[in-house]
PDB file of N, CA and C in Angstrom:
ATOM      1  N   MET A 819    -128.946 148.457  98.919  1.00 65.00           N
ATOM      2  CA  MET A 819    -128.612 147.069  98.719  1.00 65.00           C
ATOM      3  C   MET A 819    -128.475 146.384 100.080  1.00 65.00           C
ATOM      4  N   VAL A 820    -129.156 145.278 100.242  1.00 68.00           N
ATOM      5  CA  VAL A 820    -129.115 144.525 101.492  1.00 68.00           C
ATOM      6  C   VAL A 820    -128.102 143.400 101.348  1.00 68.00           C
ATOM      7  N   THR A 821    -127.232 143.283 102.316  1.00 72.00           N
ATOM      8  CA  THR A 821    -126.267 142.183 102.289  1.00 72.00           C
ATOM      9  C   THR A 821    -126.532 141.260 103.468  1.00 72.00           C
ATOM     10  N   LYS A 822    -126.251 139.989 103.243  1.00 73.00           N
ATOM     11  CA  LYS A 822    -126.437 138.996 104.289  1.00 73.00           C
ATOM     12  C   LYS A 822    -125.136 138.237 104.475  1.00 73.00           C
ATOM     13  N   THR A 823    -124.937 137.766 105.674  1.00 82.00           N
ATOM     14  CA  THR A 823    -123.792 136.891 105.890  1.00 82.00           C
ATOM     15  C   THR A 823    -124.161 135.508 105.359  1.00 82.00           C
ATOM     16  N   ASN A 824    -123.162 134.702 105.120  1.00 77.00           N
ATOM     17  CA  ASN A 824    -123.433 133.335 104.677  1.00 77.00           C
ATOM     18  C   ASN A 824    -124.285 132.589 105.695  1.00 77.00           C
ATOM     19  N   GLU A 825    -124.026 132.830 106.961  1.00 82.00           N
ATOM     20  CA  GLU A 825    -124.789 132.159 108.013  1.00 82.00           C
ATOM     21  C   GLU A 825    -126.268 132.543 107.943  1.00 82.00           C
ATOM     22  N   GLN A 826    -126.557 133.835 107.740  1.00 85.00           N
ATOM     23  CA  GLN A 826    -127.949 134.283 107.618  1.00 85.00           C
ATOM     24  C   GLN A 826    -128.610 133.667 106.391  1.00 85.00           C
ATOM     25  N   ALA A 827    -127.894 133.672 105.285  1.00 80.00           N
ATOM     26  CA  ALA A 827    -128.445 133.125 104.048  1.00 80.00           C
ATOM     27  C   ALA A 827    -128.735 131.634 104.189  1.00 80.00           C
ATOM     28  N   LEU A 828    -127.877 130.910 104.895  1.00 80.00           N
ATOM     29  CA  LEU A 828    -128.114 129.485 105.147  1.00 80.00           C
ATOM     30  C   LEU A 828    -129.345 129.290 106.020  1.00 80.00           C
ATOM     31  N   GLU A 829    -129.448 130.063 107.095  1.00 86.00           N
ATOM     32  CA  GLU A 829    -130.575 129.947 108.023  1.00 86.00           C
ATOM     33  C   GLU A 829    -131.905 130.244 107.341  1.00 86.00           C
ATOM     34  N   GLU A 830    -131.919 131.204 106.431  1.00 83.00           N
ATOM     35  CA  GLU A 830    -133.151 131.600 105.753  1.00 83.00           C
ATOM     36  C   GLU A 830    -133.444 130.758 104.517  1.00 83.00           C
ATOM     37  N   GLY A 831    -132.550 129.833 104.184  1.00 79.00           N
ATOM     38  CA  GLY A 831    -132.775 128.965 103.036  1.00 79.00           C
ATOM     39  C   GLY A 831    -132.491 129.623 101.703  1.00 79.00           C
ATOM     40  N   PHE A 832    -131.877 130.795 101.735  1.00 76.00           N
ATOM     41  CA  PHE A 832    -131.546 131.489 100.490  1.00 76.00           C
ATOM     42  C   PHE A 832    -130.456 130.741  99.728  1.00 76.00           C
ATOM     43  N   ILE A 833    -129.506 130.197 100.469  1.00 75.00           N
ATOM     44  CA  ILE A 833    -128.495 129.322  99.876  1.00 75.00           C
ATOM     45  C   ILE A 833    -128.485 128.026 100.671  1.00 75.00           C
ATOM     46  N   LEU A 834    -127.992 126.976 100.061  1.00 72.00           N
ATOM     47  CA  LEU A 834    -127.928 125.680 100.720  1.00 72.00           C
ATOM     48  C   LEU A 834    -126.537 125.435 101.265  1.00 72.00           C
ATOM     49  N   ASP A 835    -126.469 124.627 102.297  1.00 75.00           N
ATOM     50  CA  ASP A 835    -125.192 124.261 102.901  1.00 75.00           C
ATOM     51  C   ASP A 835    -124.524 123.214 102.020  1.00 75.00           C
ATOM     52  N   VAL A 836    -123.448 123.599 101.366  1.00 68.00           N
ATOM     53  CA  VAL A 836    -122.775 122.685 100.433  1.00 68.00           C
ATOM     54  C   VAL A 836    -122.088 121.541 101.161  1.00 68.00           C
ATOM     55  N   LEU A 837    -121.869 121.671 102.443  1.00 72.00           N
ATOM     56  CA  LEU A 837    -121.192 120.612 103.187  1.00 72.00           C
ATOM     57  C   LEU A 837    -122.132 119.491 103.625  1.00 72.00           C
ATOM     58  N   VAL A 838    -123.432 119.654 103.409  1.00 73.00           N
ATOM     59  CA  VAL A 838    -124.382 118.610 103.779  1.00 73.00           C
ATOM     60  C   VAL A 838    -124.087 117.325 103.014  1.00 73.00           C
ATOM     61  N   ASN A 839    -123.812 117.434 101.752  1.00 68.00           N
ATOM     62  CA  ASN A 839    -123.530 116.263 100.922  1.00 68.00           C
ATOM     63  C   ASN A 839    -122.073 116.213 100.494  1.00 68.00           C
ATOM     64  N   TYR A 840    -121.205 116.691 101.326  1.00 69.00           N
ATOM     65  CA  TYR A 840    -119.767 116.743 101.061  1.00 69.00           C
ATOM     66  C   TYR A 840    -119.207 115.331 100.938  1.00 69.00           C
ATOM     67  N   THR A 841    -118.442 115.094  99.903  1.00 68.00           N
ATOM     68  CA  THR A 841    -117.832 113.791  99.682  1.00 68.00           C
ATOM     69  C   THR A 841    -116.332 113.968  99.540  1.00 68.00           C
ATOM     70  N   ILE A 842    -115.596 113.134 100.221  1.00 71.00           N
ATOM     71  CA  ILE A 842    -114.140 113.186 100.139  1.00 71.00           C
ATOM     72  C   ILE A 842    -113.669 112.136  99.144  1.00 71.00           C
ATOM     73  N   CYS A 843    -112.777 112.543  98.292  1.00 68.00           N
ATOM     74  CA  CYS A 843    -112.164 111.616  97.340  1.00 68.00           C
ATOM     75  C   CYS A 843    -110.758 111.327  97.860  1.00 68.00           C
ATOM     76  N   LYS A 844    -110.576 110.135  98.415  1.00 72.00           N
ATOM     77  CA  LYS A 844    -109.285 109.798  99.009  1.00 72.00           C
ATOM     78  C   LYS A 844    -108.326 109.271  97.959  1.00 72.00           C
ATOM     79  N   SER A 845    -107.072 109.516  98.201  1.00 71.00           N
ATOM     80  CA  SER A 845    -106.015 109.028  97.321  1.00 71.00           C
ATOM     81  C   SER A 845    -105.089 108.134  98.134  1.00 71.00           C
ATOM     82  N   TYR A 846    -104.565 107.151  97.475  1.00 68.00           N
ATOM     83  CA  TYR A 846    -103.637 106.241  98.132  1.00 68.00           C
ATOM     84  C   TYR A 846    -102.344 106.202  97.344  1.00 68.00           C
ATOM     85  N   TYR A 847    -101.239 106.197  98.049  1.00 64.00           N
ATOM     86  CA  TYR A 847     -99.922 106.165  97.431  1.00 64.00           C
ATOM     87  C   TYR A 847     -99.099 105.078  98.101  1.00 64.00           C
ATOM     88  N   GLU A 848     -98.227 104.481  97.339  1.00 67.00           N
ATOM     89  CA  GLU A 848     -97.319 103.495  97.900  1.00 67.00           C
ATOM     90  C   GLU A 848     -95.905 103.900  97.534  1.00 67.00           C
ATOM     91  N   ILE A 849     -95.080 104.003  98.535  1.00 65.00           N
ATOM     92  CA  ILE A 849     -93.685 104.377  98.320  1.00 65.00           C
ATOM     93  C   ILE A 849     -92.827 103.188  98.720  1.00 65.00           C
ATOM     94  N   LEU A 850     -92.006 102.759  97.809  1.00 65.00           N
ATOM     95  CA  LEU A 850     -91.111 101.643  98.085  1.00 65.00           C
ATOM     96  C   LEU A 850     -89.746 102.172  98.475  1.00 65.00           C
ATOM     97  N   LYS A 851     -89.223 101.646  99.544  1.00 62.00           N
ATOM     98  CA  LYS A 851     -87.889 102.045  99.980  1.00 62.00           C
ATOM     99  C   LYS A 851     -86.863 101.206  99.226  1.00 62.00           C
ATOM    100  N   SER A 852     -85.772 101.823  98.864  1.00 63.00           N
ATOM    101  CA  SER A 852     -84.729 101.083  98.151  1.00 63.00           C
ATOM    102  C   SER A 852     -83.987 100.139  99.090  1.00 63.00           C
ATOM    103  N   THR A 853     -83.887 100.514 100.340  1.00 60.00           N
ATOM    104  CA  THR A 853     -83.312  99.630 101.355  1.00 60.00           C
ATOM    105  C   THR A 853     -84.168  99.723 102.598  1.00 60.00           C
ATOM    106  N   GLU A 854     -84.293  98.632 103.301  1.00 66.00           N
ATOM    107  CA  GLU A 854     -85.160  98.596 104.478  1.00 66.00           C
ATOM    108  C   GLU A 854     -84.723  99.556 105.574  1.00 66.00           C
ATOM    109  N   ASP A 855     -83.469  99.584 105.877  1.00 68.00           N
ATOM    110  CA  ASP A 855     -82.998 100.390 107.002  1.00 68.00           C
ATOM    111  C   ASP A 855     -82.173 101.577 106.537  1.00 68.00           C
ATOM    112  N   ASN A 856     -82.759 102.391 105.706  1.00 66.00           N
ATOM    113  CA  ASN A 856     -82.058 103.561 105.203  1.00 66.00           C
ATOM    114  C   ASN A 856     -82.290 104.717 106.182  1.00 66.00           C
ATOM    115  N   PRO A 857     -81.277 105.098 106.939  1.00 66.00           N
ATOM    116  CA  PRO A 857     -81.484 106.178 107.911  1.00 66.00           C
ATOM    117  C   PRO A 857     -81.754 107.531 107.258  1.00 66.00           C
ATOM    118  N   LEU A 858     -81.439 107.660 105.986  1.00 69.00           N
ATOM    119  CA  LEU A 858     -81.667 108.931 105.293  1.00 69.00           C
ATOM    120  C   LEU A 858     -83.065 109.014 104.690  1.00 69.00           C
ATOM    121  N   SER A 859     -83.812 107.933 104.784  1.00 69.00           N
ATOM    122  CA  SER A 859     -85.144 107.890 104.191  1.00 69.00           C
ATOM    123  C   SER A 859     -86.158 108.527 105.134  1.00 69.00           C
ATOM    124  N   ASP A 860     -86.744 109.628 104.704  1.00 74.00           N
ATOM    125  CA  ASP A 860     -87.780 110.312 105.481  1.00 74.00           C
ATOM    126  C   ASP A 860     -89.119 110.014 104.806  1.00 74.00           C
ATOM    127  N   THR A 861     -89.812 109.006 105.295  1.00 74.00           N
ATOM    128  CA  THR A 861     -91.042 108.538 104.664  1.00 74.00           C
ATOM    129  C   THR A 861     -92.115 109.619 104.619  1.00 74.00           C
ATOM    130  N   LYS A 862     -92.295 110.344 105.702  1.00 80.00           N
ATOM    131  CA  LYS A 862     -93.343 111.372 105.736  1.00 80.00           C
ATOM    132  C   LYS A 862     -93.073 112.480 104.721  1.00 80.00           C
ATOM    133  N   MET A 863     -91.826 112.896 104.610  1.00 81.00           N
ATOM    134  CA  MET A 863     -91.477 113.937 103.639  1.00 81.00           C
ATOM    135  C   MET A 863     -91.682 113.418 102.218  1.00 81.00           C
ATOM    136  N   ALA A 864     -91.301 112.176 101.976  1.00 79.00           N
ATOM    137  CA  ALA A 864     -91.475 111.587 100.645  1.00 79.00           C
ATOM    138  C   ALA A 864     -92.953 111.508 100.288  1.00 79.00           C
ATOM    139  N   GLN A 865     -93.793 111.099 101.227  1.00 80.00           N
ATOM    140  CA  GLN A 865     -95.233 111.020 100.978  1.00 80.00           C
ATOM    141  C   GLN A 865     -95.820 112.402 100.698  1.00 80.00           C
ATOM    142  N   LYS A 866     -95.381 113.385 101.448  1.00 85.00           N
ATOM    143  CA  LYS A 866     -95.871 114.756 101.260  1.00 85.00           C
ATOM    144  C   LYS A 866     -95.508 115.275  99.869  1.00 85.00           C
ATOM    145  N   ARG A 867     -94.266 115.037  99.461  1.00 85.00           N
ATOM    146  CA  ARG A 867     -93.826 115.503  98.140  1.00 85.00           C
ATOM    147  C   ARG A 867     -94.524 114.747  97.013  1.00 85.00           C
ATOM    148  N   LEU A 868     -94.706 113.441  97.187  1.00 83.00           N
ATOM    149  CA  LEU A 868     -95.391 112.646  96.168  1.00 83.00           C
ATOM    150  C   LEU A 868     -96.833 113.109  96.012  1.00 83.00           C
ATOM    151  N   LYS A 869     -97.513 113.322  97.130  1.00 83.00           N
ATOM    152  CA  LYS A 869     -98.902 113.783  97.074  1.00 83.00           C
ATOM    153  C   LYS A 869     -99.002 115.127  96.362  1.00 83.00           C
ATOM    154  N   ALA A 870     -98.112 116.049  96.691  1.00 85.00           N
ATOM    155  CA  ALA A 870     -98.125 117.369  96.048  1.00 85.00           C
ATOM    156  C   ALA A 870     -97.915 117.240  94.546  1.00 85.00           C
ATOM    157  N   LEU A 871     -97.013 116.378  94.148  1.00 85.00           N
ATOM    158  CA  LEU A 871     -96.730 116.173  92.725  1.00 85.00           C
ATOM    159  C   LEU A 871     -97.936 115.581  92.006  1.00 85.00           C
ATOM    160  N   VAL A 872     -98.510 114.538  92.582  1.00 83.00           N
ATOM    161  CA  VAL A 872     -99.636 113.849  91.944  1.00 83.00           C
ATOM    162  C   VAL A 872    -100.880 114.729  91.907  1.00 83.00           C
ATOM    163  N   GLU A 873    -101.186 115.410  93.008  1.00 82.00           N
ATOM    164  CA  GLU A 873    -102.412 116.201  93.089  1.00 82.00           C
ATOM    165  C   GLU A 873    -102.406 117.409  92.151  1.00 82.00           C
ATOM    166  N   ARG A 874    -101.254 117.888  91.763  1.00 86.00           N
ATOM    167  CA  ARG A 874    -101.176 119.026  90.835  1.00 86.00           C
ATOM    168  C   ARG A 874    -101.164 118.592  89.372  1.00 86.00           C
ATOM    169  N   ASP A 875    -101.046 117.316  89.124  1.00 87.00           N
ATOM    170  CA  ASP A 875    -100.970 116.814  87.756  1.00 87.00           C
ATOM    171  C   ASP A 875    -102.317 116.986  87.048  1.00 87.00           C
ATOM    172  N   LYS A 876    -102.282 117.464  85.817  1.00 89.00           N
ATOM    173  CA  LYS A 876    -103.519 117.717  85.063  1.00 89.00           C
ATOM    174  C   LYS A 876    -104.337 116.448  84.870  1.00 89.00           C
ATOM    175  N   ARG A 877    -103.664 115.305  84.711  1.00 90.00           N
ATOM    176  CA  ARG A 877    -104.391 114.041  84.533  1.00 90.00           C
ATOM    177  C   ARG A 877    -105.150 113.664  85.805  1.00 90.00           C
ATOM    178  N   THR A 878    -104.548 113.907  86.953  1.00 85.00           N
ATOM    179  CA  THR A 878    -105.217 113.612  88.221  1.00 85.00           C
ATOM    180  C   THR A 878    -106.449 114.494  88.381  1.00 85.00           C
ATOM    181  N   ILE A 879    -106.305 115.765  88.098  1.00 84.00           N
ATOM    182  CA  ILE A 879    -107.425 116.704  88.213  1.00 84.00           C
ATOM    183  C   ILE A 879    -108.537 116.321  87.242  1.00 84.00           C
ATOM    184  N   ALA A 880    -108.181 115.992  86.008  1.00 88.00           N
ATOM    185  CA  ALA A 880    -109.174 115.602  85.002  1.00 88.00           C
ATOM    186  C   ALA A 880    -109.896 114.318  85.409  1.00 88.00           C
ATOM    187  N   THR A 881    -109.166 113.360  85.952  1.00 87.00           N
ATOM    188  CA  THR A 881    -109.769 112.098  86.380  1.00 87.00           C
ATOM    189  C   THR A 881    -110.745 112.323  87.525  1.00 87.00           C
ATOM    190  N   LYS A 882    -110.359 113.124  88.510  1.00 83.00           N
ATOM    191  CA  LYS A 882    -111.256 113.417  89.633  1.00 83.00           C
ATOM    192  C   LYS A 882    -112.508 114.151  89.155  1.00 83.00           C
ATOM    193  N   ALA A 883    -112.335 115.106  88.248  1.00 84.00           N
ATOM    194  CA  ALA A 883    -113.486 115.840  87.712  1.00 84.00           C
ATOM    195  C   ALA A 883    -114.423 114.896  86.968  1.00 84.00           C
ATOM    196  N   GLU A 884    -113.860 113.976  86.202  1.00 88.00           N
ATOM    197  CA  GLU A 884    -114.669 113.004  85.459  1.00 88.00           C
ATOM    198  C   GLU A 884    -115.466 112.117  86.419  1.00 88.00           C
ATOM    199  N   ILE A 885    -114.833 111.668  87.487  1.00 86.00           N
ATOM    200  CA  ILE A 885    -115.520 110.841  88.484  1.00 86.00           C
ATOM    201  C   ILE A 885    -116.674 111.615  89.114  1.00 86.00           C
ATOM    202  N   MET A 886    -116.451 112.893  89.439  1.00 83.00           N
ATOM    203  CA  MET A 886    -117.495 113.715  90.054  1.00 83.00           C
ATOM    204  C   MET A 886    -118.676 113.917  89.114  1.00 83.00           C
ATOM    205  N   ILE A 887    -118.391 114.206  87.853  1.00 85.00           N
ATOM    206  CA  ILE A 887    -119.466 114.418  86.874  1.00 85.00           C
ATOM    207  C   ILE A 887    -120.251 113.135  86.652  1.00 85.00           C
ATOM    208  N   GLU A 888    -119.548 111.997  86.518  1.00 88.00           N
ATOM    209  CA  GLU A 888    -120.233 110.712  86.342  1.00 88.00           C
ATOM    210  C   GLU A 888    -121.141 110.418  87.532  1.00 88.00           C
ATOM    211  N   HIS A 889    -120.653 110.675  88.728  1.00 84.00           N
ATOM    212  CA  HIS A 889    -121.458 110.444  89.930  1.00 84.00           C
ATOM    213  C   HIS A 889    -122.707 111.331  89.911  1.00 84.00           C
ATOM    214  N   PHE A 890    -122.529 112.593  89.579  1.00 81.00           N
ATOM    215  CA  PHE A 890    -123.653 113.524  89.516  1.00 81.00           C
ATOM    216  C   PHE A 890    -124.701 113.055  88.509  1.00 81.00           C
ATOM    217  N   VAL A 891    -124.260 112.715  87.304  1.00 84.00           N
ATOM    218  CA  VAL A 891    -125.194 112.313  86.247  1.00 84.00           C
ATOM    219  C   VAL A 891    -125.917 111.018  86.617  1.00 84.00           C
ATOM    220  N   GLU A 892    -125.170 110.015  87.063  1.00 86.00           N
ATOM    221  CA  GLU A 892    -125.766 108.710  87.358  1.00 86.00           C
ATOM    222  C   GLU A 892    -126.670 108.729  88.587  1.00 86.00           C
ATOM    223  N   ASN A 893    -126.268 109.423  89.630  1.00 81.00           N
ATOM    224  CA  ASN A 893    -126.988 109.338  90.898  1.00 81.00           C
ATOM    225  C   ASN A 893    -128.006 110.443  91.131  1.00 81.00           C
ATOM    226  N   LEU A 894    -127.909 111.537  90.427  1.00 77.00           N
ATOM    227  CA  LEU A 894    -128.846 112.638  90.644  1.00 77.00           C
ATOM    228  C   LEU A 894    -129.617 112.999  89.383  1.00 77.00           C
ATOM    229  N   PHE A 895    -128.900 113.343  88.340  1.00 78.00           N
ATOM    230  CA  PHE A 895    -129.542 113.840  87.124  1.00 78.00           C
ATOM    231  C   PHE A 895    -130.415 112.771  86.469  1.00 78.00           C
ATOM    232  N   ASN A 896    -129.864 111.590  86.217  1.00 78.00           N
ATOM    233  CA  ASN A 896    -130.615 110.529  85.540  1.00 78.00           C
ATOM    234  C   ASN A 896    -131.762 109.990  86.384  1.00 78.00           C
ATOM    235  N   GLN A 897    -131.687 110.136  87.676  1.00 75.00           N
ATOM    236  CA  GLN A 897    -132.744 109.640  88.553  1.00 75.00           C
ATOM    237  C   GLN A 897    -133.789 110.710  88.867  1.00 75.00           C
ATOM    238  N   LYS A 898    -133.665 111.851  88.217  1.00 76.00           N
ATOM    239  CA  LYS A 898    -134.634 112.951  88.348  1.00 76.00           C
ATOM    240  C   LYS A 898    -134.807 113.410  89.799  1.00 76.00           C
ATOM    241  N   LYS A 899    -133.736 113.361  90.582  1.00 73.00           N
ATOM    242  CA  LYS A 899    -133.805 113.774  91.983  1.00 73.00           C
ATOM    243  C   LYS A 899    -133.743 115.289  92.151  1.00 73.00           C
ATOM    244  N   LEU A 900    -133.324 115.990  91.129  1.00 72.00           N
ATOM    245  CA  LEU A 900    -133.145 117.434  91.248  1.00 72.00           C
ATOM    246  C   LEU A 900    -134.436 118.213  91.069  1.00 72.00           C
ATOM    247  N   LYS A 901    -135.389 117.637  90.385  1.00 75.00           N
ATOM    248  CA  LYS A 901    -136.691 118.267  90.134  1.00 75.00           C
ATOM    249  C   LYS A 901    -136.538 119.650  89.518  1.00 75.00           C
ATOM    250  N   GLU A 902    -135.522 119.824  88.706  1.00 74.00           N
ATOM    251  CA  GLU A 902    -135.247 121.061  87.972  1.00 74.00           C
ATOM    252  C   GLU A 902    -135.127 122.287  88.882  1.00 74.00           C
ATOM    253  N   LYS A 903    -134.751 122.101  90.142  1.00 71.00           N
ATOM    254  CA  LYS A 903    -134.656 123.218  91.071  1.00 71.00           C
ATOM    255  C   LYS A 903    -133.279 123.351  91.700  1.00 71.00           C
ATOM    256  N   ALA A 904    -132.371 122.503  91.338  1.00 67.00           N
ATOM    257  CA  ALA A 904    -131.089 122.479  92.050  1.00 67.00           C
ATOM    258  C   ALA A 904    -129.964 123.135  91.272  1.00 67.00           C
ATOM    259  N   LYS A 905    -129.005 123.584  92.023  1.00 66.00           N
ATOM    260  CA  LYS A 905    -127.754 124.082  91.474  1.00 66.00           C
ATOM    261  C   LYS A 905    -126.656 123.286  92.147  1.00 66.00           C
ATOM    262  N   GLY A 906    -125.511 123.232  91.525  1.00 66.00           N
ATOM    263  CA  GLY A 906    -124.430 122.465  92.117  1.00 66.00           C
ATOM    264  C   GLY A 906    -123.121 123.210  92.076  1.00 66.00           C
ATOM    265  N   MET A 907    -122.207 122.754  92.900  1.00 65.00           N
ATOM    266  CA  MET A 907    -120.884 123.351  92.928  1.00 65.00           C
ATOM    267  C   MET A 907    -119.877 122.239  93.190  1.00 65.00           C
ATOM    268  N   VAL A 908    -118.807 122.268  92.442  1.00 65.00           N
ATOM    269  CA  VAL A 908    -117.703 121.348  92.672  1.00 65.00           C
ATOM    270  C   VAL A 908    -116.531 122.181  93.151  1.00 65.00           C
ATOM    271  N   SER A 909    -115.986 121.802  94.281  1.00 65.00           N
ATOM    272  CA  SER A 909    -114.879 122.542  94.862  1.00 65.00           C
ATOM    273  C   SER A 909    -113.684 121.624  95.010  1.00 65.00           C
ATOM    274  N   LEU A 910    -112.561 122.065  94.483  1.00 62.00           N
ATOM    275  CA  LEU A 910    -111.334 121.274  94.560  1.00 62.00           C
ATOM    276  C   LEU A 910    -110.255 122.061  95.259  1.00 62.00           C
ATOM    277  N   ARG A 911    -109.437 121.364  95.996  1.00 63.00           N
ATOM    278  CA  ARG A 911    -108.260 121.993  96.586  1.00 63.00           C
ATOM    279  C   ARG A 911    -107.080 121.584  95.727  1.00 63.00           C
ATOM    280  N   ILE A 912    -106.448 122.565  95.120  1.00 57.00           N
ATOM    281  CA  ILE A 912    -105.325 122.284  94.216  1.00 57.00           C
ATOM    282  C   ILE A 912    -104.055 122.831  94.809  1.00 57.00           C
TER     283      ILE A 912
END
């Protein structure tokens, strides 16, 4: 059995570089402070915790997956850009 590194497989065209068409889905959050000058308010920690909470939510994951599938169907599949030769991968950080 012959094994190849990912780098070799990319160079030989055996697999495609998935980062060529990498798209970032950005999220925006707004945190309202209860008082303007609250010395106990740690904005960065609050943003970090809010992001962790939202990004793990099943509705958020489902919505992002739906957006990705819609984009794939509308921009690639329906426009016959794949020529029946492509494979795809969706990668999420959860």
